[in-house]
Structures are given as C-alpha cells and as structure tokens.
C-alpha cells in the first residue's frame, strides 16, 4: 500500500490549505482507493496559518476573541493555543495577522491610509493575557502600511504627534508620528516570539514596503515617496536598521516586531518544522504539494518549494498542483505538475470552483502514478 502525503499551501483568495488538501485527497482516492492518505496542510505565515496548526497539531485549541479590523469595525477572530511542550510549559500562542488585520477582511475595498494593525496587536495581547510561554506570529496578507504601529499601540506603546496627541490608525497616523514611548509596552513571553514571513524586503527603498507592496494596498504612484519617507522615520523611532531583511514585511510590521524583540524567520521553513513536516515526508511514499500560483518566486521560501525540497532530500517522489504554473517556474524537482487552469480551461473557471478542480487534479496525479 502506498502512503501519500498531501501538504499544500492555501490557494490565495480561492481555497484554504486544509480544504485544498481534502479535495486533492478525495480525487486521489477516487482512482487509488487502497492507498493510505495523510493530510498536512501547510502555510508560510499568511492566510490559513491558524487552520494549518489546528489541523496538524493534536490538542491545538482555537481561542475566539473580537478585535478591531482594518476597516475599524469589530471582527470575530481567534488565536490558537498549542499544547504545553518542554520548551513551552504553558503552551504556545499562534496569532495570525491575516484574520485580524488582513487585506481579505476588506473584501474588494482598500484603505491605503487608514487600515492598521491594531486588531493583530489586540490578539497578541489576548495570548499574553492567557499566559503563553512563547508566541508564533504569522504576518502575511497585511492590509496596511503602518510600520506595525497599530500593533505596538495595542501592546501598550504610546505613539504621539508633534502636539503630543495619540496618532490615528494607519499610514495617516504614521506620517505624523514623532515620538514612541515604550514605557508601557508589554514584555515578550518567557520563550520569546518568532515572526513567520515569506517576505525578506527591507523597510524602505526601491525594494521596501511602500514601493513593492503599497500599490497592492491602494497606494497610488504619487503616494509612494511620502509613504517611504514615513517608514524611514518609523525606523528611526523604532531604533532599527531600515535595510534589515524582513523589516518591510506586512507594511513594516516586521520592523515593529523586531524592535519589540521578536525573531524574524522564514515562514514556510518554520511552519514546516513546527508541524513536523520532515517526519511526515519520511513516512510517505509520495508527497503532493501546491499553491495558487507557482512562479519564479516560489523557490524563494514558499511552502511548496520547502515541501518539494524535503521530499527530494528524503528520496520521495513529489507532485505539484497549482492554480497556474508560469513559464518561468522551475518544476524540475517534481515528478508531475498539474495546473488547474489547464484542467478547467480558464482561470475564471478554476477560481469559480476550486474544490472541483483540485479534486480533478488529485485524480490526475493518481492516474500518473498508476
């Protein structure tokens, strides 16, 4: 009997990693019903990270709470409590920016000047209130360019303008900030905090948060220079090097968390370690991974590249499924690769019913393995 491990990332804006794994597994079973199937949905620190931990870690608990979202309205959110471990006797709190301050919460709207990270900070504070031993902070899918000042404020910092008034949320407030008072800022838990991100951008400059990611969040060409200057001032207030890789993640939230004392780590790699991916790959005969778009950048820390590399290192055969596979993508490390757009006939059809086409992809891979 063949053991098949399904370890996809989420298909951004389409289907979660957990649902993608289930659909792929269902398709495989329709062709090879006697195989042993294991589902281990992955993440790289963006949307779906909480669900990955809930699905993969026995005893993980969802901890509901209400936070202020990037639209300034209440959001029913949660963080995840991982069970006690030798190095975290009071458990680990996993907090996700995507579900508290993420761009998906805005729907099709954008708030380039007013969206902030306050809700994310509120969720971190809730985990600290619970008494966790350490924090795992996933910061993908940000809606804002506020240098993480909203999160720091929720954690007890006071950030004021030239008149001594508390700044407003978002980039609008960041542009007026002149003083950061950390005297009330909460301490890290005893085991510290790691920040999961697949973005290695600096805070400022040509590859920085404003120029690279600002347009995705609604900033126009005329806004970029001003936003970059505000982020440079934020670096000074935070006392951090603006060129630090990862400081520009999540609109500069990486910089704020690093200044707080957290460690910035590659998201896909650390999630894989925390979920026990290496052991799961070693126990499998075939490994199937995937993501929404597999392109030239996928090799730089994305979850499918990590899964594929582990499979090759352990001598396991690997398959790839993606919404689309671009011509510049390197799929040479996979025994088979399937694009949903090819099965569905168009990107619109694939996006319209991702579960159906992921099931079809799972069946196609099973036939290729014969």
Coordinates of C-alpha atoms in Angstrom, one line a residue:
X1 CA 0.0 0.0 0.0
X2 CA 1.3 3.4 -1.0
X3 CA 1.3 6.2 1.6
X4 CA 0.5 9.6 0.1
X5 CA 1.1 12.9 2.0
X6 CA -0.9 15.9 0.8
X7 CA 0.8 19.1 2.1
X8 CA -0.4 22.0 0.0
X9 CA -0.4 25.7 0.9
X10 CA -3.6 27.7 0.6
X11 CA -4.7 28.9 -2.9
X12 CA -4.8 32.6 -2.1
X13 CA -8.2 34.2 -2.4
X14 CA -9.7 30.8 -3.5
X15 CA -9.4 27.9 -1.0
X16 CA -7.7 27.3 2.2
X17 CA -4.8 24.8 2.6
X18 CA -6.9 22.5 4.7
X19 CA -9.7 22.4 2.1
X20 CA -7.2 22.0 -0.7
X21 CA -5.6 19.0 1.0
X22 CA -9.0 17.4 1.5
X23 CA -10.0 18.0 -2.2
X24 CA -6.8 16.6 -3.5
X25 CA -7.0 13.6 -1.3
X26 CA -10.6 12.9 -2.4
X27 CA -9.5 13.0 -6.1
X28 CA -6.6 10.6 -5.4
X29 CA -8.9 8.2 -3.5
X30 CA -11.3 8.1 -6.5
X31 CA -8.6 6.5 -8.5
X32 CA -6.5 4.7 -5.9
X33 CA -8.8 3.9 -3.1
X34 CA -6.5 1.5 -1.3
X35 CA -3.7 4.0 -0.6
X36 CA -3.0 5.4 2.9
X37 CA -3.8 9.1 2.8
X38 CA -2.3 11.7 5.2
X39 CA -3.3 15.4 5.1
X40 CA -0.9 18.0 6.4
X41 CA -2.0 21.5 5.2
X42 CA 0.9 23.9 5.1
X43 CA 1.3 27.7 5.4
X44 CA 4.1 30.3 5.1
X45 CA 2.8 32.8 7.6
X46 CA -0.1 34.2 5.5
X47 CA -3.8 33.4 5.4
X48 CA -4.6 29.9 6.6
X49 CA -1.7 29.5 9.1
X50 CA -4.1 29.1 12.0
X51 CA -6.0 26.4 10.2
X52 CA -2.8 24.5 9.4
X53 CA -1.9 24.4 13.1
X54 CA -5.4 23.4 14.1
X55 CA -5.4 20.5 11.5
X56 CA -1.9 19.2 12.2
X57 CA -1.2 19.6 15.9
X58 CA -3.1 17.3 18.3
X59 CA -4.6 19.2 21.2
X60 CA -4.4 22.6 19.4
X61 CA -7.3 24.9 20.5
X62 CA -9.0 27.8 18.8
X63 CA -9.3 30.8 21.2
X64 CA -12.0 33.1 20.0
X65 CA -12.0 36.9 20.5
X66 CA -13.2 40.1 19.0
X67 CA -10.8 42.6 17.6
X68 CA -10.9 45.9 15.6
X69 CA -10.4 45.1 12.0
X70 CA -8.6 47.1 9.3
X71 CA -12.0 48.7 8.4
X72 CA -12.4 49.9 12.0
X73 CA -15.2 47.5 12.7
X74 CA -15.4 44.6 15.0
X75 CA -14.1 41.2 13.7
X76 CA -14.8 37.8 15.2
X77 CA -11.3 36.4 15.2
X78 CA -9.2 33.9 17.1
X79 CA -5.7 32.8 18.0
X80 CA -4.5 29.2 18.5
X81 CA -3.2 27.7 21.7
X82 CA -0.7 24.9 21.1
X83 CA -0.4 22.3 24.0
X84 CA 2.4 22.5 26.5
X85 CA 5.9 21.3 25.5
X86 CA 9.2 21.0 27.2
X87 CA 10.3 24.4 25.9
X88 CA 6.9 26.0 26.3
X89 CA 5.3 24.6 29.5
X90 CA 2.4 27.0 29.4
X91 CA 1.7 26.4 25.7
X92 CA 2.4 28.4 22.6
X93 CA 0.2 31.1 21.2
X94 CA -0.1 31.3 17.4
X95 CA -1.5 34.7 16.2
X96 CA -2.3 35.4 12.5
X97 CA -2.4 38.9 11.1
X98 CA -4.5 37.8 8.1
X99 CA -7.5 37.0 10.2
X100 CA -7.2 40.1 12.4
X101 CA -5.8 42.9 10.3
X102 CA -5.6 41.3 6.9
X103 CA -6.4 42.6 3.4
X104 CA -9.1 39.9 2.8
X105 CA -11.2 41.4 5.6
X106 CA -11.7 44.5 3.4
X107 CA -13.3 42.5 0.6
X108 CA -12.6 44.3 -2.7
X109 CA -12.1 47.7 -0.9
X110 CA -8.7 49.2 0.0
X111 CA -7.9 51.6 2.8
X112 CA -4.3 52.6 2.0
X113 CA -4.1 55.5 4.5
X114 CA -6.4 54.2 7.3
X115 CA -6.0 50.5 7.6
X116 CA -3.8 49.5 10.6
X117 CA -2.6 46.5 12.6
X118 CA -4.4 47.3 15.8
X119 CA -6.5 44.1 15.7
X120 CA -3.4 42.0 15.3
X121 CA -1.9 43.6 18.4
X122 CA -5.1 43.0 20.3
X123 CA -4.9 39.3 19.5
X124 CA -1.3 39.2 20.6
X125 CA -2.3 40.9 23.9
X126 CA -5.0 38.2 24.4
X127 CA -2.5 35.4 24.0
X128 CA -0.2 37.2 26.5
X129 CA -3.1 37.6 28.9
X130 CA -3.7 33.9 28.7
X131 CA -0.1 33.3 29.9
X132 CA 1.5 31.5 26.9
X133 CA 5.2 30.6 27.2
X134 CA 6.0 31.8 23.7
X135 CA 4.4 33.3 20.6
X136 CA 4.4 32.4 16.9
X137 CA 3.3 35.4 14.9
X138 CA 2.2 35.0 11.3
X139 CA 2.2 38.3 9.4
X140 CA 1.3 37.6 5.8
X141 CA -1.7 39.2 3.9
X142 CA -1.5 42.6 5.5
X143 CA -3.9 45.4 4.6
X144 CA -1.8 48.3 5.8
X145 CA 1.4 50.3 5.7
X146 CA 1.6 51.4 9.3
X147 CA 5.0 50.0 10.3
X148 CA 3.2 47.9 12.9
X149 CA 2.4 51.0 15.0
X150 CA -1.2 49.8 15.5
X151 CA 0.0 46.5 16.9
X152 CA 2.6 48.2 19.2
X153 CA -0.1 50.6 20.5
X154 CA -2.4 47.7 21.3
X155 CA 0.5 46.2 23.2
X156 CA 0.9 49.3 25.4
X157 CA 3.2 51.6 23.5
X158 CA 2.2 55.3 23.1
X159 CA 2.9 57.0 19.8
X160 CA 2.3 60.7 19.5
X161 CA 2.5 63.6 17.1
X162 CA 4.2 66.9 17.4
X163 CA 1.4 68.2 19.7
X164 CA 1.6 65.2 22.0
X165 CA -1.6 63.7 20.7
X166 CA -2.0 60.0 20.1
X167 CA -1.7 59.3 16.3
X168 CA -4.6 57.9 14.4
X169 CA -4.5 54.5 12.8
X170 CA -2.7 53.5 9.6
X171 CA -0.4 55.3 7.3
X172 CA -2.3 58.6 8.0
X173 CA -1.1 58.4 11.6
X174 CA 2.3 57.1 10.8
X175 CA 3.0 60.2 8.7
X176 CA 2.5 62.4 11.8
X177 CA 4.4 60.3 14.4
X178 CA 7.3 62.0 16.2
X179 CA 7.6 60.1 19.5
X180 CA 7.4 56.5 20.5
X181 CA 7.0 55.9 24.3
X182 CA 7.8 52.2 25.1
X183 CA 7.4 52.5 28.9
X184 CA 4.0 50.8 28.9
X185 CA 4.9 48.2 26.2
X186 CA 4.3 44.7 27.3
X187 CA 7.2 42.3 27.5
X188 CA 7.7 39.2 25.3
X189 CA 6.7 35.9 26.9
X190 CA 9.4 33.9 28.6
X191 CA 10.1 31.8 25.5
X192 CA 10.2 34.9 23.2
X193 CA 8.4 35.3 19.9
X194 CA 9.1 34.2 16.3
X195 CA 7.6 36.0 13.3
X196 CA 6.7 33.9 10.3
X197 CA 7.1 35.7 7.0
X198 CA 7.9 34.8 3.4
X199 CA 8.9 38.4 2.7
X200 CA 12.5 39.4 3.0
X201 CA 12.0 43.1 1.9
X202 CA 13.7 45.9 3.8
X203 CA 11.5 48.6 5.3
X204 CA 12.4 51.4 2.8
X205 CA 13.9 52.0 -0.6
X206 CA 13.3 50.5 -4.0
X207 CA 12.5 47.0 -2.6
X208 CA 10.8 48.4 0.5
X209 CA 7.3 48.1 1.9
X210 CA 5.8 51.2 0.2
X211 CA 7.2 50.7 -3.3
X212 CA 6.7 47.0 -3.6
X213 CA 3.6 46.3 -1.6
X214 CA 1.9 49.7 -1.3
X215 CA 0.1 49.5 -4.7
X216 CA -1.5 46.2 -3.7
X217 CA -2.9 48.1 -0.7
X218 CA -4.2 51.0 -2.7
X219 CA -1.4 53.5 -2.7
X220 CA -1.1 55.5 -6.0
X221 CA 2.2 56.4 -7.7
X222 CA 2.1 59.9 -6.1
X223 CA 1.8 58.4 -2.6
X224 CA 4.8 56.1 -2.6
X225 CA 7.6 58.6 -1.9
X226 CA 5.7 60.1 1.1
X227 CA 4.9 56.6 2.5
X228 CA 8.6 55.6 2.1
X229 CA 9.6 58.7 4.0
X230 CA 7.2 57.9 6.8
X231 CA 8.6 54.4 7.0
X232 CA 12.1 55.8 7.2
X233 CA 11.0 58.0 10.2
X234 CA 9.4 54.9 11.7
X235 CA 12.8 53.1 11.5
X236 CA 14.3 56.0 13.5
X237 CA 11.6 55.9 16.1
X238 CA 11.9 52.1 16.4
X239 CA 15.7 52.2 16.5
X240 CA 16.0 49.6 13.8
X241 CA 18.0 49.3 10.6
X242 CA 15.6 50.0 7.7
X243 CA 17.7 47.7 5.4
X244 CA 17.1 44.6 7.7
X245 CA 15.7 41.8 5.6
X246 CA 12.0 41.2 6.5
X247 CA 11.6 44.6 8.2
X248 CA 9.3 45.6 5.3
X249 CA 7.0 42.6 5.7
X250 CA 3.3 43.4 6.4
X251 CA 3.7 47.1 5.7
X252 CA 6.6 47.4 8.1
X253 CA 5.1 45.2 10.9
X254 CA 8.2 43.1 10.6
X255 CA 10.2 46.1 11.8
X256 CA 8.0 46.8 14.7
X257 CA 8.0 43.2 15.9
X258 CA 11.8 43.0 15.5
X259 CA 12.1 46.2 17.6
X260 CA 9.9 44.6 20.2
X261 CA 12.4 41.7 20.4
X262 CA 10.9 39.1 18.2
X263 CA 12.9 37.0 15.8
X264 CA 12.1 37.2 12.0
X265 CA 12.2 33.7 10.4
X266 CA 11.3 32.3 7.0
X267 CA 7.6 31.4 7.3
X268 CA 7.4 28.2 5.3
X269 CA 10.5 26.7 6.8
X270 CA 9.5 27.3 10.4
X271 CA 5.9 26.2 9.9
X272 CA 7.2 23.0 8.4
X273 CA 9.4 22.5 11.5
X274 CA 6.6 23.2 13.9
X275 CA 4.2 20.9 12.1
X276 CA 6.6 18.0 11.8
X277 CA 6.8 18.0 8.0
X278 CA 10.1 16.2 7.8
X279 CA 8.9 13.2 9.7
X280 CA 5.6 13.2 7.7
X281 CA 7.6 13.2 4.4
X282 CA 9.9 10.5 5.6
X283 CA 6.9 8.3 6.4
X284 CA 5.3 8.8 3.0
X285 CA 6.0 7.2 -0.4
X286 CA 4.5 10.1 -2.5
X287 CA 4.2 13.7 -1.5
X288 CA 1.8 16.2 -3.1
X289 CA 2.1 19.9 -2.5
X290 CA 0.7 23.1 -4.2
X291 CA -0.3 26.7 -4.1
X292 CA -2.4 29.2 -6.1
X293 CA 0.4 30.4 -8.4
X294 CA 3.7 28.6 -8.9
X295 CA 6.2 31.0 -10.5
X296 CA 9.8 32.0 -10.4
X297 CA 9.4 33.5 -6.9
X298 CA 8.1 30.2 -5.5
X299 CA 11.6 28.8 -5.0
X300 CA 12.3 31.7 -2.5
X301 CA 10.8 30.4 0.7
X302 CA 7.3 29.5 -0.4
X303 CA 5.7 26.4 1.2
X304 CA 5.6 24.1 -2.0
X305 CA 9.3 24.7 -2.6
X306 CA 10.1 23.7 1.0
X307 CA 7.9 20.6 0.7
X308 CA 9.5 19.6 -2.6
X309 CA 13.0 20.1 -1.3
X310 CA 12.3 17.9 1.7
X311 CA 10.8 15.2 -0.5
X312 CA 13.9 15.2 -2.7
X313 CA 16.2 15.1 0.3
X314 CA 14.5 12.0 1.6
X315 CA 14.2 10.3 -1.8
X316 CA 10.5 10.6 -2.1
X317 CA 8.6 11.3 -5.3
X318 CA 6.8 14.6 -5.3
X319 CA 3.9 16.1 -7.3
X320 CA 2.8 19.7 -7.6
X321 CA -0.6 21.2 -8.2
X322 CA -1.1 24.9 -8.7
X323 CA -3.8 27.2 -9.9
X324 CA -1.4 28.3 -12.7
X325 CA 2.2 27.4 -13.4
X326 CA 4.0 30.3 -15.1
X327 CA 6.5 29.7 -17.9
X328 CA 9.4 30.9 -15.8
X329 CA 8.7 28.5 -12.9
X330 CA 11.1 25.7 -12.2
X331 CA 9.2 22.4 -11.8
X332 CA 12.1 20.2 -12.5
X333 CA 12.1 18.9 -8.9
X334 CA 8.6 17.4 -9.2
X335 CA 7.8 14.1 -10.9
X336 CA 4.5 15.6 -12.1
X337 CA 2.9 19.0 -12.2
X338 CA -0.7 19.9 -12.8
X339 CA -2.2 23.4 -13.3
X340 CA -5.9 23.9 -12.5
X341 CA -6.3 26.4 -15.4
X342 CA -5.4 23.6 -17.8
X343 CA -7.9 21.2 -16.3
X344 CA -10.7 23.8 -16.0
X345 CA -10.0 25.5 -19.4
X346 CA -9.6 29.0 -18.0
X347 CA -8.5 30.9 -14.8
X348 CA -12.1 32.1 -14.3
X349 CA -13.4 28.5 -14.3
X350 CA -10.7 27.3 -11.9
X351 CA -11.3 30.2 -9.5
X352 CA -15.1 29.7 -9.7
X353 CA -15.0 26.1 -8.3
X354 CA -11.5 25.4 -6.9
X355 CA -12.6 22.4 -4.9
X356 CA -13.9 20.6 -8.0
X357 CA -10.7 21.2 -10.0
X358 CA -8.4 20.3 -7.1
X359 CA -10.3 17.0 -6.8
X360 CA -9.8 16.6 -10.6
X361 CA -6.1 17.3 -10.1
X362 CA -5.8 14.8 -7.3
X363 CA -7.3 12.2 -9.6
X364 CA -5.0 13.2 -12.5
X365 CA -1.9 12.8 -10.3
X366 CA -3.1 9.4 -9.1
X367 CA -3.5 8.2 -12.7
X368 CA 0.0 9.4 -13.5
X369 CA 1.4 7.4 -10.6
X370 CA -0.6 4.4 -12.0

